[in-house]
Short mmCIF file of C-alpha atoms in Angstrom, two decimals:
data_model
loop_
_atom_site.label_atom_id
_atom_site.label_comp_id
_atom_site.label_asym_id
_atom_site.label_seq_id
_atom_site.Cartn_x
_atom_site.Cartn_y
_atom_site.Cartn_z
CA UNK A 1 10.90 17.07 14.18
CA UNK A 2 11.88 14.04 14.38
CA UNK A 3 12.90 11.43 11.46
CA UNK A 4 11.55 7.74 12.00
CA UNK A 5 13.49 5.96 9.24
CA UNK A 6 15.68 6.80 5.97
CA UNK A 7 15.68 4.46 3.62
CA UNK A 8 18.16 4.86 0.55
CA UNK A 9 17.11 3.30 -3.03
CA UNK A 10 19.35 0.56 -2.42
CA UNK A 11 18.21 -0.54 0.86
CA UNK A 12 14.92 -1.92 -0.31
CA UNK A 13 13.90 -5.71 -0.31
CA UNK A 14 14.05 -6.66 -3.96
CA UNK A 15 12.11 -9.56 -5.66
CA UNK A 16 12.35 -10.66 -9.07
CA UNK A 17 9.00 -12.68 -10.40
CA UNK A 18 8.72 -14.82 -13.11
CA UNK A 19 5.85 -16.24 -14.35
CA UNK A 20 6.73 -19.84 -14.44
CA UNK A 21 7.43 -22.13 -11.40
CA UNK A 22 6.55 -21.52 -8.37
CA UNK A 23 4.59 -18.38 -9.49
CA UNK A 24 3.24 -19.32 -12.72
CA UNK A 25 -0.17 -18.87 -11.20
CA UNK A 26 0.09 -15.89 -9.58
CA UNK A 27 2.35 -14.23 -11.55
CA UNK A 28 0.98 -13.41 -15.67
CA UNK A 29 2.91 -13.46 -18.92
CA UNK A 30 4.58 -15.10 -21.05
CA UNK A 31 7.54 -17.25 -19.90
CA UNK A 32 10.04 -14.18 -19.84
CA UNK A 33 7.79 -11.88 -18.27
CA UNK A 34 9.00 -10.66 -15.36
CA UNK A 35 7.82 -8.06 -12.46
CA UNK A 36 10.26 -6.69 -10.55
CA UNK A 37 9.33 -5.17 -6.94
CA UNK A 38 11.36 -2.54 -4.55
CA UNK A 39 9.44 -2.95 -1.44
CA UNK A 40 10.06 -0.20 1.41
CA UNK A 41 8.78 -2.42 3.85
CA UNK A 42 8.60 -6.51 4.60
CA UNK A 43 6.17 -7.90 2.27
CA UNK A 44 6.02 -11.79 0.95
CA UNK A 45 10.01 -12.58 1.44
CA UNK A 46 11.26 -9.87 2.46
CA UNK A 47 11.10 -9.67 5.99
CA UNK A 48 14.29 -8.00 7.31
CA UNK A 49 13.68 -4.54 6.61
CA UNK A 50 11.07 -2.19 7.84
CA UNK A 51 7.86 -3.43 9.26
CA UNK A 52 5.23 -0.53 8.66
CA UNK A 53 5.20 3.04 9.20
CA UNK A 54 1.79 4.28 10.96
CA UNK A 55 -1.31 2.55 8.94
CA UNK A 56 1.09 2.13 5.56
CA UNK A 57 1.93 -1.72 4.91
CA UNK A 58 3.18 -2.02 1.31
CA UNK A 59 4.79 0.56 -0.78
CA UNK A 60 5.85 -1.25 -4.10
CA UNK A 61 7.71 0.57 -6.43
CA UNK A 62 6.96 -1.74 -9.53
CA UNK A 63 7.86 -2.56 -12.91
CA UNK A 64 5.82 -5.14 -15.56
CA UNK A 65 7.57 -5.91 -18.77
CA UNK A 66 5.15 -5.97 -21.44
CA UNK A 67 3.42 -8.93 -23.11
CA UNK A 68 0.85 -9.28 -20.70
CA UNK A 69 3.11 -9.29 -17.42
CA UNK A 70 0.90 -8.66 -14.20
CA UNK A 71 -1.12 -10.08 -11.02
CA UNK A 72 -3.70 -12.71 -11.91
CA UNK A 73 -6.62 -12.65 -10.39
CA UNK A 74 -6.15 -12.78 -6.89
CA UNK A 75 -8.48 -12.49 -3.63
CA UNK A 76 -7.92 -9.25 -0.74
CA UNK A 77 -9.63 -8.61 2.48
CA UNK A 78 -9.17 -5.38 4.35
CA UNK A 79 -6.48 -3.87 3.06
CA UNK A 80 -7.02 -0.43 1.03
CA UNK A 81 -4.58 -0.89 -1.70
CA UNK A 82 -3.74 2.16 -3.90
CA UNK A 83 -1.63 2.52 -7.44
CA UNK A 84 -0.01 5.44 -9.03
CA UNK A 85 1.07 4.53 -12.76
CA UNK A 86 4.40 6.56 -13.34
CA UNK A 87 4.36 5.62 -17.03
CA UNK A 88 2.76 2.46 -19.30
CA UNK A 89 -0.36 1.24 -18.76
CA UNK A 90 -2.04 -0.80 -16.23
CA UNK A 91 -5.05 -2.92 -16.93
CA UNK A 92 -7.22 -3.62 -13.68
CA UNK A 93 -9.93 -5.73 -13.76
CA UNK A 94 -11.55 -6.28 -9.95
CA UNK A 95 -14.94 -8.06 -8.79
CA UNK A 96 -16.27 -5.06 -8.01
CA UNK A 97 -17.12 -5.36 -11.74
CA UNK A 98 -14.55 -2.54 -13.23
CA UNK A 99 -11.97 -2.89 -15.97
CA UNK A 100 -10.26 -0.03 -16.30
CA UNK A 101 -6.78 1.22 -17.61
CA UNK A 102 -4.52 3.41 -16.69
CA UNK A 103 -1.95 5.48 -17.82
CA UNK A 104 0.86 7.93 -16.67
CA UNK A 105 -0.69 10.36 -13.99
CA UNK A 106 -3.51 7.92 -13.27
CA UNK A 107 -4.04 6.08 -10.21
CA UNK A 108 -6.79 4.33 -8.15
CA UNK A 109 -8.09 3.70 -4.78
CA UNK A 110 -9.58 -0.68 -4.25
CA UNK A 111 -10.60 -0.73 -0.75
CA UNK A 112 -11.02 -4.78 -0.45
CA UNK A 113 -12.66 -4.14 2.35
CA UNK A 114 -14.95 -7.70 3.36
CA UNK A 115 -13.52 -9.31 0.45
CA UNK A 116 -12.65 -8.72 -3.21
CA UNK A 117 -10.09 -10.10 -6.32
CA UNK A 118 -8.07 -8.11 -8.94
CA UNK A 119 -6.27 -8.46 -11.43
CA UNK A 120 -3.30 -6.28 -12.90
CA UNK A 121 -1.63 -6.54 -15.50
CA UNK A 122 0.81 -5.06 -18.58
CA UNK A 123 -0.84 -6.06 -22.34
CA UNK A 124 0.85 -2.95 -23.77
CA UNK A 125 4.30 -2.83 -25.75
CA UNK A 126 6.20 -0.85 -23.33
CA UNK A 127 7.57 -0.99 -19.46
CA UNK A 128 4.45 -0.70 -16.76
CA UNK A 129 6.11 1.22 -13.90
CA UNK A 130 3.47 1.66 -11.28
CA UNK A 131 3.91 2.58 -7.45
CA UNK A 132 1.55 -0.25 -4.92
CA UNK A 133 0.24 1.37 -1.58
CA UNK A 134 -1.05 -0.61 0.81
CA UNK A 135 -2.65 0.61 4.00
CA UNK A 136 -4.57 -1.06 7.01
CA UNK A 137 -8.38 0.56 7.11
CA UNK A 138 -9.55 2.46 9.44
CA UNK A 139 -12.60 -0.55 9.83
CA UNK A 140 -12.36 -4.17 8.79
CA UNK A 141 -14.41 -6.05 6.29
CA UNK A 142 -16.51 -2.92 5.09
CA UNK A 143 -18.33 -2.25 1.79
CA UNK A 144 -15.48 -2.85 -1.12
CA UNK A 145 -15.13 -0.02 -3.41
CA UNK A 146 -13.52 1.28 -6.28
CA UNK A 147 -12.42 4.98 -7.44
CA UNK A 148 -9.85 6.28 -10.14
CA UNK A 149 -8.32 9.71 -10.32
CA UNK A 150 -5.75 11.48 -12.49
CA UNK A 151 -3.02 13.76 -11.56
CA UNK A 152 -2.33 16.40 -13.67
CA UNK A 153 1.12 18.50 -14.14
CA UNK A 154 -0.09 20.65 -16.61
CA UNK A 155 -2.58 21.57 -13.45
CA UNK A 156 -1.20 20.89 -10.61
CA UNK A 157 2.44 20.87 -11.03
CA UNK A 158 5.14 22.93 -8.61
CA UNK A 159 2.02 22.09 -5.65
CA UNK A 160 1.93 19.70 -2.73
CA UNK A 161 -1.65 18.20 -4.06
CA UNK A 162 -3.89 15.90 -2.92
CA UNK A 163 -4.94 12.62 -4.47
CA UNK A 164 -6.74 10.91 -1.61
CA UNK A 165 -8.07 12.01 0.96
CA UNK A 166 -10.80 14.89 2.48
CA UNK A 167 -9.17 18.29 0.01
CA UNK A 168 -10.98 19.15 -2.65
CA UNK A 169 -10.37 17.31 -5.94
CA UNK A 170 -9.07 14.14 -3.95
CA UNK A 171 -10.31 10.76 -4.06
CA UNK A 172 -12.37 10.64 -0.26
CA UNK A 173 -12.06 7.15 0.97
CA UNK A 174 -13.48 7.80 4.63
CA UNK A 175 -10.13 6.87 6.20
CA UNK A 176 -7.42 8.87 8.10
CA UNK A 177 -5.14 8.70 5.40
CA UNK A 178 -3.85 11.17 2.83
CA UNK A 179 -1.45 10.42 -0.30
CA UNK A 180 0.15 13.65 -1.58
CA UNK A 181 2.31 14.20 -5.15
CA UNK A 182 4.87 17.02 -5.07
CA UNK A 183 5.87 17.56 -9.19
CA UNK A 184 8.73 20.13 -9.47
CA UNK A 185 9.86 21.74 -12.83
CA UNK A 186 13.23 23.40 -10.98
CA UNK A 187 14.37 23.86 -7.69
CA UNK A 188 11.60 24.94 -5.30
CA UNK A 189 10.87 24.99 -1.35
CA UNK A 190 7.68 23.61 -0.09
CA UNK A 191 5.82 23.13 3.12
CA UNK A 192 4.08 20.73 4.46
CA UNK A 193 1.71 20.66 6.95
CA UNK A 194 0.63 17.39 8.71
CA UNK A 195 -2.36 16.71 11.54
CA UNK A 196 -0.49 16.59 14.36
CA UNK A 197 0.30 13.52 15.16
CA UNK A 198 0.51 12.03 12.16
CA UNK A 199 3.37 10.73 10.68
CA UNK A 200 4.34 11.21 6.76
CA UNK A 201 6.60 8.95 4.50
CA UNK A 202 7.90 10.85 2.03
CA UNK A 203 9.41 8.96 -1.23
CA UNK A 204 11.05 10.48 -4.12
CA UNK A 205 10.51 9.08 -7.91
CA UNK A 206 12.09 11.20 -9.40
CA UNK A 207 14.89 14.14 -8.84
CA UNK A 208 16.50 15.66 -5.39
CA UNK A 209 14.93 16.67 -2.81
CA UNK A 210 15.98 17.85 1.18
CA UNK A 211 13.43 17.38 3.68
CA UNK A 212 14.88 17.72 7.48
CA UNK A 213 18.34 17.91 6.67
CA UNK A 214 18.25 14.99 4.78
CA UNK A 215 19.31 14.99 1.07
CA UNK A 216 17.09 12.27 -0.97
CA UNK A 217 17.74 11.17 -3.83
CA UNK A 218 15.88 9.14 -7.02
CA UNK A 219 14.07 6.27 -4.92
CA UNK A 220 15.08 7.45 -1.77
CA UNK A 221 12.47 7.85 1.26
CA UNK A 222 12.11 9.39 4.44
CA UNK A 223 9.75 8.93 7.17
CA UNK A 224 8.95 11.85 9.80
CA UNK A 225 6.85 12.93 12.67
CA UNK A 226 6.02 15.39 15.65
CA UNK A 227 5.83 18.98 13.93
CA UNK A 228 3.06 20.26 12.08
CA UNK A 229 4.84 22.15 9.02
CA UNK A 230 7.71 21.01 7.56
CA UNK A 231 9.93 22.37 4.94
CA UNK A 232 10.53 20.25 1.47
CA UNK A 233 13.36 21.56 -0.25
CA UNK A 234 13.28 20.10 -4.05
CA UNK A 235 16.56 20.20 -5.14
CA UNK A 236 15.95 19.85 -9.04
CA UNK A 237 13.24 19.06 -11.01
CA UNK A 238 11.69 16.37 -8.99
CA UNK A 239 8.46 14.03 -8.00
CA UNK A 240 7.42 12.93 -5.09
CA UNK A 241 4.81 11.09 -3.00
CA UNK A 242 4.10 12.03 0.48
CA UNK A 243 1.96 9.65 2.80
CA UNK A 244 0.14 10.91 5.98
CA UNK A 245 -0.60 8.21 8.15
CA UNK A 246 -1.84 8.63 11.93
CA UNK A 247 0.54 6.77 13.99
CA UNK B 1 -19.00 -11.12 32.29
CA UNK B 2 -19.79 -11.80 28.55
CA UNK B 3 -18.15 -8.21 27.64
CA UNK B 4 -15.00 -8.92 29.65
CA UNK B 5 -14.84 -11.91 27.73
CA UNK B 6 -15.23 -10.84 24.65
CA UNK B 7 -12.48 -8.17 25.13
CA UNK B 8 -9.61 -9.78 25.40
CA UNK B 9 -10.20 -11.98 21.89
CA UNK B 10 -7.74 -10.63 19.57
CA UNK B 11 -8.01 -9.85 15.42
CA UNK B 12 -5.20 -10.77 12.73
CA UNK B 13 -4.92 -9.86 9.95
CA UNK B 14 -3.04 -11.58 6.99
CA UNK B 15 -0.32 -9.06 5.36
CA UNK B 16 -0.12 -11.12 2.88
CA UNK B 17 -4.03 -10.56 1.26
CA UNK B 18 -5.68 -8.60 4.35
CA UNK B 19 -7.41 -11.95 5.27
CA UNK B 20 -8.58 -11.41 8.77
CA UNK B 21 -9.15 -13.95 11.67
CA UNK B 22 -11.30 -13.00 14.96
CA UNK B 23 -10.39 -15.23 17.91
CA UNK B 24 -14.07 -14.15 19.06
CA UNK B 25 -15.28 -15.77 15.40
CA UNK B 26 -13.05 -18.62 14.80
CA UNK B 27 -13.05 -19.85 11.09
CA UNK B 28 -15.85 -22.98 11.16
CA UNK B 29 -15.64 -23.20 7.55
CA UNK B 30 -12.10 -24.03 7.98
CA UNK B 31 -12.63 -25.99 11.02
CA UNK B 32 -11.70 -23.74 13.82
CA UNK B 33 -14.13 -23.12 16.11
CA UNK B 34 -15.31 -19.84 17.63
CA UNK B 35 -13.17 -18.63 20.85
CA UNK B 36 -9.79 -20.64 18.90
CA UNK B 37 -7.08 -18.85 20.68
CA UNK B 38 -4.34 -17.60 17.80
CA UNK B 39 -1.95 -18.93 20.30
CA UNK B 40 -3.65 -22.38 20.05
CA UNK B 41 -3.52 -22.74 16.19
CA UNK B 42 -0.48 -24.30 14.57
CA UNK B 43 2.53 -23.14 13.65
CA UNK B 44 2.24 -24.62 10.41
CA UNK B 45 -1.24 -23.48 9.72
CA UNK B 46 -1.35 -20.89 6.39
CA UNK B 47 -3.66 -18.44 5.61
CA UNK B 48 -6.49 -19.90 3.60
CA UNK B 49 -6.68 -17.12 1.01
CA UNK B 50 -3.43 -16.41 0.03
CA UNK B 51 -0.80 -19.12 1.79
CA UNK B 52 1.00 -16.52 3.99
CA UNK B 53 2.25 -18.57 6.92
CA UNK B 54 0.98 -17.67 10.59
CA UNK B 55 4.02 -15.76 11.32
CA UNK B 56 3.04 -13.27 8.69
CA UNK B 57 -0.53 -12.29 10.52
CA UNK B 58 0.26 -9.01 12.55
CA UNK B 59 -2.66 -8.42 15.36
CA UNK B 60 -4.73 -5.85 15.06
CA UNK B 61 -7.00 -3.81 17.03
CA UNK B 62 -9.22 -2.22 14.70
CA UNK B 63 -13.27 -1.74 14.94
CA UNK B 64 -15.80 -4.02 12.62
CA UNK B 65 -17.37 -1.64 9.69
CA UNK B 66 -20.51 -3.12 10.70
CA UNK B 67 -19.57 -1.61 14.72
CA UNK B 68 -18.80 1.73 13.25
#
């Protein structure tokens, strides 16, 4: 096997956004609120990290005050853009005509696809911490579309399982793509088994976990390739997110 | 000799928004014309979506829903 990238916690670009100045259009709330973003790879300012890995653009590992923090309405073309709410509650409104909200577990799938706005933002009392995926499409400017699904632990705990993609119980978006979530209650061992070919970035919310030889920790990621099963080794009670991406 | 042609126009794509600009297509509205080389547009030109500056356009080589 062999590992494209680690990326430790602390390694990530890091942007602070306030919703006055520069931003106060973009950027919702009330004059404290405040997003902050961890971004794996170059997006907006950062630029001097990691470009991509495979089809994956973005991953955004968020956090909204409350108040009313978020995105205001704001146009994408293209890009399928994916969010996993890790605990608070989003509010999405796109022009695909859905409001919806989500909470801990939840996540969706907006493929902008020839064109499309939304909005996200925090109106509840507590912290929105919520993971952004972005990744190119397998076609441009297609029909734009909208799907929500839930993972539950309860379920589907101590289980690589699928949350987009062609498995049963998935989200299918059409596209080469495949987002995983790995919930551990203890120490367990795990394997993985990617198309081959395909790369997958793994990252780790919460907990320890080994994958290659590599010991990750809270926020740390991992990026491999080139073997088609591949031990992960959680360490503790842990969450992660795998991505499979063709490369 | 059209075909030939048409191959070798390139696709960006804006990873800023996912705004996407077809060499092939040009953006009239914004008044580029169709067969506008990427090369041939400013430096200082911005994506008209989102403000992402040129630099921040990767090229991109993927099919047109519509051509799948």
């Amino acid at each position: 096997m062999s590992v494209n990238f680690i990326l430790r916690a602390g390694e990530r670009g890091f942007s602070r956004l306030v919703s006055t100045g520069i931003n106060a259009t973009y950027v919702a709330g009330h004059p404290d609120g405040v997003i902050t973003r961890h971004s794996s790879f170059n997006f907006h300012e950062y630029q001097s990290g990691i470009a991509g890995f495979g089809s994956i653009r973005v991953f955004g590992d968020e956090v909204f005050s409350p108040g009313g923090t978020g995105y205001n309405m704001h146009p994408h073309h293209n890009f399928i853009i994916a969010a996993f709410v890790l605990s608070g509650a989003l509010t999405h409104v796109n022009t695909i005509g859905k409001v919806d909200e989500l909470r801990a577990g939840d996540y969706y799938v907006f493929s902008a696809g020839s064109g499309g706005k939304h909005t996200e933002l925090n109106i509840g009392q507590e912290d929105l911490q919520v993971i952004y995926l972005w990744v190119l499409p397998d076609h441009l400017l297609g029909p734009p579309s909208y799907l929500r699904g839930r993972f539950d632990v309860a379920v589907n705990g101590n289980a690589i399982t699928c949350l987009i993609g062609n498995e049963p119980g998935a989200l299918p978006i059409g596209q080469s793509i495949k987002v995983s979530r790995l919930v551990n209650d203890r120490a367990r061992t795990h394997v993985y088994r990617p198309v081959r070919g395909n790369g997958v970035y793994a990252f780790v919310l919460e907990g320890e976990a080994e994958i290659a030889g590599t010991l990750l920790a809270r926020r740390d990621s991992l990026a491999f390739s080139g073997e088609e099963r591949v031990e992960i080794a959680a360490r503790s009670a842990s969450d992660l997110l795998l991505v499979e991406t063709a490369l | 000799m059209q075909g030939c042609y048409n191959g070798t126009m390139k696709k960006y794509l804006c990873l800023g928004c996912g705004f996407s600009y077809d060499e092939a297509r040009g953006l009239p509205e914004h008044g580029i014309v169709p067969g506008t080389r990427w090369a041939d547009i400013p430096d200082d030109w911005v994506c008209p979506d989102c403000g992402t500056p040129k630099s921040g356009f990767e090229m991109v080589e993927i099919p047109y829903w519509s051509q799948a």
